[in-house]
Short mmCIF file of N, CA and C in Angstrom, two decimals:
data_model
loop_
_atom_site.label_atom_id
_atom_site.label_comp_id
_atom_site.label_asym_id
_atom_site.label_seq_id
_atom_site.Cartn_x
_atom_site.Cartn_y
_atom_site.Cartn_z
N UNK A 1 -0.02 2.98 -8.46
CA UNK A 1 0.59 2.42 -7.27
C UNK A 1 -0.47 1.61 -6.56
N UNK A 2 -0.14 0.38 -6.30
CA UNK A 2 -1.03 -0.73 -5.57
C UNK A 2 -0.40 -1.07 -4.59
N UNK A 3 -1.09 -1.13 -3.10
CA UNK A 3 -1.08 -1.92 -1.84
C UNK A 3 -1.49 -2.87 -1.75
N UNK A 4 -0.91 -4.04 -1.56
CA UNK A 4 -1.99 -5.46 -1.31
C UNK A 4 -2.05 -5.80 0.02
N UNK A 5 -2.78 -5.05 0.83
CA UNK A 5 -2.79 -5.91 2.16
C UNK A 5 -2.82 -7.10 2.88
N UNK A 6 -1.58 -7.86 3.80
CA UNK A 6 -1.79 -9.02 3.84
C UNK A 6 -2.89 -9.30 4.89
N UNK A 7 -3.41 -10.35 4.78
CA UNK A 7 -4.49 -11.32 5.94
C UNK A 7 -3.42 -10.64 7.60
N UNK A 8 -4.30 -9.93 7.75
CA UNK A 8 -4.25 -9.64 9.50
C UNK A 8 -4.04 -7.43 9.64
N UNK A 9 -4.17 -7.43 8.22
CA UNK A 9 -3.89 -6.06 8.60
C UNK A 9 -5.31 -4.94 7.61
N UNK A 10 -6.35 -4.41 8.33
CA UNK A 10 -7.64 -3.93 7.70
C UNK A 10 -7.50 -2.73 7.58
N UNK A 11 -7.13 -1.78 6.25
CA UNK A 11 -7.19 -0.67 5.80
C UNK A 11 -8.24 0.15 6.64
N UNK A 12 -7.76 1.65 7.40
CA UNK A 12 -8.60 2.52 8.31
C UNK A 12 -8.98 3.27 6.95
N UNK A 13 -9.97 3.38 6.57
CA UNK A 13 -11.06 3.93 5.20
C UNK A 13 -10.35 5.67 5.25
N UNK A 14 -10.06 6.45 4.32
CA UNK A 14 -9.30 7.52 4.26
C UNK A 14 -8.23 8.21 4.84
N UNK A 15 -7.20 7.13 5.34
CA UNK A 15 -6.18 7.12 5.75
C UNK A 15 -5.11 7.78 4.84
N UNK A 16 -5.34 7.10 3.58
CA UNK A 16 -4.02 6.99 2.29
C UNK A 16 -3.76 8.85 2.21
N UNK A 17 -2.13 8.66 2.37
CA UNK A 17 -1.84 9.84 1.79
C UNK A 17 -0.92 10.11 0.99
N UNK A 18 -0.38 11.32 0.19
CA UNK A 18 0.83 11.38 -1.05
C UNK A 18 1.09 12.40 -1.61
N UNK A 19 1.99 12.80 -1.71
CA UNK A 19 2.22 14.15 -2.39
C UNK A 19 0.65 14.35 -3.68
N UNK A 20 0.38 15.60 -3.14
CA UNK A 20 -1.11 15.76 -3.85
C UNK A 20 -2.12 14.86 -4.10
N UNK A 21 -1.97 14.22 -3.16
CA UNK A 21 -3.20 12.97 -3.20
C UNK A 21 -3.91 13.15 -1.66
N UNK A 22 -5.33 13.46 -1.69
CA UNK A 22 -6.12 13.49 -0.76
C UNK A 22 -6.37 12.04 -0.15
N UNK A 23 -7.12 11.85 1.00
CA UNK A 23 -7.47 10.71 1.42
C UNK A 23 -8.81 10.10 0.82
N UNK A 24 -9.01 10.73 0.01
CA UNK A 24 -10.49 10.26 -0.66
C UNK A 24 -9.62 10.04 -2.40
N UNK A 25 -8.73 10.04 -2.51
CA UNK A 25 -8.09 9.95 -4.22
C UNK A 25 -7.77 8.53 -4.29
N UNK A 26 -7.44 7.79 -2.96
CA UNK A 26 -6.97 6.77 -3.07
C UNK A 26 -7.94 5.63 -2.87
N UNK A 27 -8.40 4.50 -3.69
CA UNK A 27 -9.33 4.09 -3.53
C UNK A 27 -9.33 2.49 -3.26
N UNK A 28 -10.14 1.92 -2.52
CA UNK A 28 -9.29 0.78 -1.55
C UNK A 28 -10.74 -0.39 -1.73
N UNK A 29 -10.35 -1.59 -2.43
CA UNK A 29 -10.59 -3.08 -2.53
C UNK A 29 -11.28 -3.51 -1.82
N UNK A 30 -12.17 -3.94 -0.81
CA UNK A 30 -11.99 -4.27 0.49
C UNK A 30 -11.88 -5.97 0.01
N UNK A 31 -12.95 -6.33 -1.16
CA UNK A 31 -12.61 -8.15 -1.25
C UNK A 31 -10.91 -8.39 -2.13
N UNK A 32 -10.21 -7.33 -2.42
CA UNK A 32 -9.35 -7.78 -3.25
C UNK A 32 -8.28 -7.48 -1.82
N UNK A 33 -8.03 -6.86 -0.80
CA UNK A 33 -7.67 -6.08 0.28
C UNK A 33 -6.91 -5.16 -0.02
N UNK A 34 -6.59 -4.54 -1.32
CA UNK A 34 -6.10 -3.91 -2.56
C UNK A 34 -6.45 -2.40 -2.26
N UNK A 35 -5.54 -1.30 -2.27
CA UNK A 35 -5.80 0.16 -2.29
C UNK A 35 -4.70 0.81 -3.53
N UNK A 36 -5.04 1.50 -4.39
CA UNK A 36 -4.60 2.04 -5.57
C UNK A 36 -4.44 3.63 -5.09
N UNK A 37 -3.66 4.16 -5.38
CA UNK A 37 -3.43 5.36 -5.36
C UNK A 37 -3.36 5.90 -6.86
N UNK A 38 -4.13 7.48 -7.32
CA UNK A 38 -4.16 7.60 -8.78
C UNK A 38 -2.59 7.60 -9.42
N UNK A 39 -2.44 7.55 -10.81
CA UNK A 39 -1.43 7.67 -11.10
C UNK A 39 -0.48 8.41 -10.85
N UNK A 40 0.30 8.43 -10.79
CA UNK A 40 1.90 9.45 -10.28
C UNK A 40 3.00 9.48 -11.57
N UNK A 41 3.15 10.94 -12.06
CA UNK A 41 4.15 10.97 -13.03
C UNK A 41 5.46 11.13 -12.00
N UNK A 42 6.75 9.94 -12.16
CA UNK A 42 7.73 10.26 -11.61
C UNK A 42 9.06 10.44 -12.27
N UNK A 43 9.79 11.36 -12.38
CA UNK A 43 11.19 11.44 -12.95
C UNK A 43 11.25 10.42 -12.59
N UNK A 44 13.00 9.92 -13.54
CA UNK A 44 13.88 8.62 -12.93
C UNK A 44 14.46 9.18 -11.63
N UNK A 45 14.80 7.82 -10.67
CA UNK A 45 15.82 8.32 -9.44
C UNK A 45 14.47 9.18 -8.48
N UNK A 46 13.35 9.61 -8.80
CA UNK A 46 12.65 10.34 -7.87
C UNK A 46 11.97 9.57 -7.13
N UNK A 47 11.75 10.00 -5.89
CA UNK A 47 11.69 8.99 -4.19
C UNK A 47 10.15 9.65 -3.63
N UNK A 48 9.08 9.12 -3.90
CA UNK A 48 7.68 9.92 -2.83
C UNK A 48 7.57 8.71 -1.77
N UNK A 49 7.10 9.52 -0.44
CA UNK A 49 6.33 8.76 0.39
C UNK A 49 4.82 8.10 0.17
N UNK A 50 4.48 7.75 0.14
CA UNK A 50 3.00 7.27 0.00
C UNK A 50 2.49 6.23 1.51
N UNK A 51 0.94 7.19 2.44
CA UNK A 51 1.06 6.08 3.19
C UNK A 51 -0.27 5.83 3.46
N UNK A 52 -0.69 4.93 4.69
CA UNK A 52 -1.79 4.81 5.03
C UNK A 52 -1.64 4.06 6.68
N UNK A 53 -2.90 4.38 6.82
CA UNK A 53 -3.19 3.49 8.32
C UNK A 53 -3.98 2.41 7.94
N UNK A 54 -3.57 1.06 9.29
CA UNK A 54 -4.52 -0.03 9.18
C UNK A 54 -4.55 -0.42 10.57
N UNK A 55 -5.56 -1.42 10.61
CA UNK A 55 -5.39 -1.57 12.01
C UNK A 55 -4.79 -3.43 12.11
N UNK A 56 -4.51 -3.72 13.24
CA UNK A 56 -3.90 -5.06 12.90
C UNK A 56 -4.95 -5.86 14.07
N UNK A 57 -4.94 -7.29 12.68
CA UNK A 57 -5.88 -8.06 13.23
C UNK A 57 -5.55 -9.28 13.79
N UNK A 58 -4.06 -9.18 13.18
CA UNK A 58 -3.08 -10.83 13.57
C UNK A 58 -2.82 -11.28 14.95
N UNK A 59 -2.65 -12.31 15.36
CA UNK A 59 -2.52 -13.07 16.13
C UNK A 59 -1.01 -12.31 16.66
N UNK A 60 -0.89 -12.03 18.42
CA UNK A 60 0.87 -11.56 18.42
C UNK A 60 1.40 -13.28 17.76
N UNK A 61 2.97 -12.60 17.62
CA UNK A 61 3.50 -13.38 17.63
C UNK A 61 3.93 -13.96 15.87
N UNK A 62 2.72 -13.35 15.18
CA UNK A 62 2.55 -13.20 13.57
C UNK A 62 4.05 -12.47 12.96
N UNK A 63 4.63 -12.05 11.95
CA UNK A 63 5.47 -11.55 11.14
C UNK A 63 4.19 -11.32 9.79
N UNK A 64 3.94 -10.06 9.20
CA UNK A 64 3.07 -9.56 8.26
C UNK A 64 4.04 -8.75 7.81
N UNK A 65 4.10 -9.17 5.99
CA UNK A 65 4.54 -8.60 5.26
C UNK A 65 3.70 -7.92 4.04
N UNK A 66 3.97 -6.50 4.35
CA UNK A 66 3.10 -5.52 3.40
C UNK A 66 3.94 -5.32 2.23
N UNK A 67 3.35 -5.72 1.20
CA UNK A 67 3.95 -5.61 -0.16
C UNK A 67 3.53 -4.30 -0.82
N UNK A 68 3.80 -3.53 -1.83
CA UNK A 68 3.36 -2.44 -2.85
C UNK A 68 4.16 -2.50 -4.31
N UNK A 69 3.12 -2.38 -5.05
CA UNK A 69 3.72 -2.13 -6.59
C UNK A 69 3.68 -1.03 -7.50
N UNK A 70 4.53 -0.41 -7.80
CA UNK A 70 4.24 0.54 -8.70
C UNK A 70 4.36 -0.14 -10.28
N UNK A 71 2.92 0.15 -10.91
CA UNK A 71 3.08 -0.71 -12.26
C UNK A 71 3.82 0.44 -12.99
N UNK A 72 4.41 0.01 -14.33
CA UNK A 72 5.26 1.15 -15.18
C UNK A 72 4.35 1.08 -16.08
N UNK A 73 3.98 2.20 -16.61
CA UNK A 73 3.03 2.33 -18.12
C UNK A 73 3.62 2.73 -18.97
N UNK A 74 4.96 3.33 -18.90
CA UNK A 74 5.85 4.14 -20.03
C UNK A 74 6.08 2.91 -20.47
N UNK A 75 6.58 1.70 -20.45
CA UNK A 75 7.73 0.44 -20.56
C UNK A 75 6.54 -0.53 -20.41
N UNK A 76 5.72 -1.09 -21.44
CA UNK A 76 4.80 -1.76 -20.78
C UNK A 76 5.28 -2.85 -20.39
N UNK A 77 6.49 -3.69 -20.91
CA UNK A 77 7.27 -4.94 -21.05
C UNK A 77 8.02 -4.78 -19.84
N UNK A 78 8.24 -4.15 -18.93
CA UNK A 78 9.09 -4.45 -18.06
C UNK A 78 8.11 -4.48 -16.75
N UNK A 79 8.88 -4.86 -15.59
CA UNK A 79 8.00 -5.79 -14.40
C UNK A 79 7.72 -4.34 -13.63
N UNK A 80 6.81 -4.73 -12.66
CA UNK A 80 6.35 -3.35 -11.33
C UNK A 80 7.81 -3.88 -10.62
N UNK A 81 7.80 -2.73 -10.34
CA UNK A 81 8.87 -2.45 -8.80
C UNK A 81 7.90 -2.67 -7.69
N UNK A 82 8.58 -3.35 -6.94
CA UNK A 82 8.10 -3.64 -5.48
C UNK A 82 8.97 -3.39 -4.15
N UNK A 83 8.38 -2.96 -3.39
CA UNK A 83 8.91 -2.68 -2.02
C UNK A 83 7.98 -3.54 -0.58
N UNK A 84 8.68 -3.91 0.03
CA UNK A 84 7.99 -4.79 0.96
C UNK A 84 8.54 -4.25 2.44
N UNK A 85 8.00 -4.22 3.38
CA UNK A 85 8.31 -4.12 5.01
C UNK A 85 7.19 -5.66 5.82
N UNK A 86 8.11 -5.96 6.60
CA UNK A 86 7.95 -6.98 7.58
C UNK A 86 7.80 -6.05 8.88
N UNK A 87 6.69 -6.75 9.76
CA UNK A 87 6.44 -6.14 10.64
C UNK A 87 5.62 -7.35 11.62
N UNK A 88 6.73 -7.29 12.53
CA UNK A 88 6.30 -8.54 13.95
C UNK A 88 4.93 -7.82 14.61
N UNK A 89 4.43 -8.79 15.00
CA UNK A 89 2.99 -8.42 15.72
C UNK A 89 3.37 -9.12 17.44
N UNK A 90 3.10 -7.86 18.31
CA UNK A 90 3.56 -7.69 19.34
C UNK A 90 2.47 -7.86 20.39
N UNK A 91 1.40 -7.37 20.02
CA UNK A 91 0.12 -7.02 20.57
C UNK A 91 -1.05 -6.65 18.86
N UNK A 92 -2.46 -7.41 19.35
CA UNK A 92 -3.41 -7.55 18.51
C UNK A 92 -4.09 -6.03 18.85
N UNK A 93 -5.09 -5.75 17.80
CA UNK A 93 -5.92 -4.35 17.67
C UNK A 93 -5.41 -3.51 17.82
N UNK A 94 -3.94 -3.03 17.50
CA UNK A 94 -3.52 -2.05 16.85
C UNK A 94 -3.81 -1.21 15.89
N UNK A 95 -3.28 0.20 16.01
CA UNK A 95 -3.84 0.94 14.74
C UNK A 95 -2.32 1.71 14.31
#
């Protein structure tokens, strides 16, 4: 599972959390802005949370969209699933 953080939002360093994943398991990019969480065996249809803190660096007034991929290794031929949230910037130096 990969986070790509967009331009305005800076990963808080052992934030990441996940069903049996410590905040030190998940290990975070800073030039790629990239945080990986270790692998996850998931049934089909099965739903985990996975999260983290960042702090925001954007300008108000910004719209930042946080993307994530889960790559598939069973199926090497088929694409990552992605999930994305949009999130208006209201006020700067947020956490």
């Amino acid at each position: 599972m990969e986070d790509r953080l967009p331009r305005g939002l800076s990963y808080l360093e052992g934030s990441a959390t996940g069903p049996d994943v410590g905040p030190d398991q998940a290990k975070y990019d800073a030039a790629a802005a990239s945080l990986t969480w270790p692998l996850l065996e998931l049934e089909p249809g099965q739903a985990i949370t996975l999260s983290l803190a960042a702090r925001v660096e954007a300008e108000p007034g910004q719209t930042l969209t946080n993307t994530a991929l889960l790559l598939r290794t069973v199926l090497q031929d088929e694409a990552p699933v992605t999930a994305s949230a949009p999130v208006y910037v209201s006020m700067a130096g947020l956490v």
